[in-house]
Amino acid sequence: GTSGQGHAHQIGMSNDAMISMFQDALAFNLTGNPFREETSAYCMLIPFVCTGYFVLVLAPLFRGMTVYIDPRLTHKQFTKNILTMRPQVTLIPGHYWVRFFLHVEELIKAGKRPDLSFFRFPVMGGEGCTPEALRRINNLMRECGSPVALTSGYGLTETFSVSPLDYQLDIFDKDYSKRAVSVGYAFPGVTVGIFDEQGHELGYGQRGQICVKTPALASNYYNEPESDTVVFGGEWFHTKDYGELDERCMLFVYGRYSQHIVSPDGQKVFFFDIANELRQDPAVKDALACTLVV
């Protein structure tokens, strides 16, 4: 399933889309063959989520890897499992990684620097983190002996979860100049475009709605026929997320397109832009902007 307005959607997939999903999961090996025998993957996500099922269970098992499944979604359990299981491959939302590396910093201060040399493919998905937080994380990854940096991916259940991915695993000094973390390049066979409200495709460096074309696209929402033509009827799948592509075709995701207010002069003001402005103050560690319903 995937998130909806007050409920979770269930998606329908064709056989061809399912096969394409599995091929996309194996495409992670474009990053230096992290899916191979005598390595392990850690799945903290419930396996019925696309990311958990294809990326962290089926693809690793197909490659002869050991798979650890522990869907206890707590920061403490994630930190404990990473340091004891020492998995080469794992994928989890950004706030788990942020909390994990806060613990790593505490260990270093206590003179107990952890050995993170086992990492081969640690991925951040979901809501991600700030560029400054990722810079700090990758400095700690390097300090603790990891041969790879923390990488980022982006996707939705409707498009087989991860569609673009930052393949540059061995580059610790990433592009931290923008106000969003790069989620990398589209998988082979996947096309990503940025569109304005009138449906016109935008150029490099212009912000708009992220749209995706992929053979792994879902065919429908289960028992929601009124949504199918609107959501799945066009050439592009509209993600309802806001972002931009740079000149290298790397995707930067800022937030949900719907998360905005309209100013008195008719301009849209996005919550993530407000939060990013607040984060520029050295006294602000992090910020979140939202509406308050009273």
mmCIF file of N, CA and C in Angstrom, residues 10 27-28 60 65 69 84 104 111 122 128 141 159 163 174 220 234 236 246:
data_model
loop_
_atom_site.group_PDB
_atom_site.id
_atom_site.type_symbol
_atom_site.label_atom_id
_atom_site.label_comp_id
_atom_site.label_asym_id
_atom_site.label_seq_id
_atom_site.Cartn_x
_atom_site.Cartn_y
_atom_site.Cartn_z
ATOM 1 N N GLN A 10 -4.357 0.621 -1.956
ATOM 2 C CA GLN A 10 -3.806 -0.664 -2.365
ATOM 3 C C GLN A 10 -3.696 -0.615 -3.886
ATOM 4 N N ALA A 27 18.767 -3.621 -10.506
ATOM 5 C CA ALA A 27 19.576 -2.541 -11.074
ATOM 6 C C ALA A 27 20.401 -1.833 -10.007
ATOM 7 N N PHE A 28 20.085 -2.059 -8.735
ATOM 8 C CA PHE A 28 20.923 -1.495 -7.686
ATOM 9 C C PHE A 28 22.362 -1.973 -7.823
ATOM 10 N N PRO A 60 17.791 -9.435 -2.717
ATOM 11 C CA PRO A 60 18.892 -10.056 -1.975
ATOM 12 C C PRO A 60 18.816 -11.586 -1.967
ATOM 13 N N MET A 65 21.943 -13.728 -0.813
ATOM 14 C CA MET A 65 22.315 -12.990 0.392
ATOM 15 C C MET A 65 21.511 -13.480 1.602
ATOM 16 N N ILE A 69 15.029 -9.632 8.813
ATOM 17 C CA ILE A 69 13.775 -8.890 8.840
ATOM 18 C C ILE A 69 13.402 -8.606 10.291
ATOM 19 N N THR A 84 24.883 -4.624 15.428
ATOM 20 C CA THR A 84 25.070 -6.050 15.736
ATOM 21 C C THR A 84 24.992 -6.921 14.481
ATOM 22 N N VAL A 104 26.226 7.455 17.071
ATOM 23 C CA VAL A 104 27.625 7.273 16.681
ATOM 24 C C VAL A 104 28.487 8.395 17.256
ATOM 25 N N GLY A 111 34.967 7.584 23.395
ATOM 26 C CA GLY A 111 36.159 6.818 23.048
ATOM 27 C C GLY A 111 35.859 5.441 22.505
ATOM 28 N N PRO A 122 24.233 1.611 1.988
ATOM 29 C CA PRO A 122 23.257 2.200 2.909
ATOM 30 C C PRO A 122 22.476 3.299 2.186
ATOM 31 N N GLY A 128 13.905 11.827 3.783
ATOM 32 C CA GLY A 128 15.288 12.274 3.656
ATOM 33 C C GLY A 128 15.758 13.055 4.873
ATOM 34 N N MET A 141 30.614 8.775 8.521
ATOM 35 C CA MET A 141 30.793 7.514 7.788
ATOM 36 C C MET A 141 32.268 7.326 7.442
ATOM 37 N N THR A 159 5.194 3.632 -8.524
ATOM 38 C CA THR A 159 6.249 3.560 -9.539
ATOM 39 C C THR A 159 7.354 2.588 -9.146
ATOM 40 N N SER A 163 12.911 4.990 -7.830
ATOM 41 C CA SER A 163 13.066 5.130 -9.286
ATOM 42 C C SER A 163 14.368 5.836 -9.639
ATOM 43 N N LYS A 174 29.392 15.326 -1.401
ATOM 44 C CA LYS A 174 28.320 15.465 -2.375
ATOM 45 C C LYS A 174 27.935 16.936 -2.546
ATOM 46 N N ASN A 220 -3.662 0.369 -11.346
ATOM 47 C CA ASN A 220 -4.875 0.912 -10.722
ATOM 48 C C ASN A 220 -4.732 0.905 -9.205
ATOM 49 N N GLY A 234 -2.742 8.997 -17.926
ATOM 50 C CA GLY A 234 -1.907 9.799 -18.800
ATOM 51 C C GLY A 234 -0.566 9.165 -19.114
ATOM 52 N N TRP A 236 2.368 10.471 -18.242
ATOM 53 C CA TRP A 236 3.225 10.645 -17.076
ATOM 54 C C TRP A 236 2.443 10.356 -15.802
ATOM 55 N N ASP A 246 18.885 19.166 -12.140
ATOM 56 C CA ASP A 246 19.991 20.040 -12.514
ATOM 57 C C ASP A 246 20.537 19.639 -13.878
#
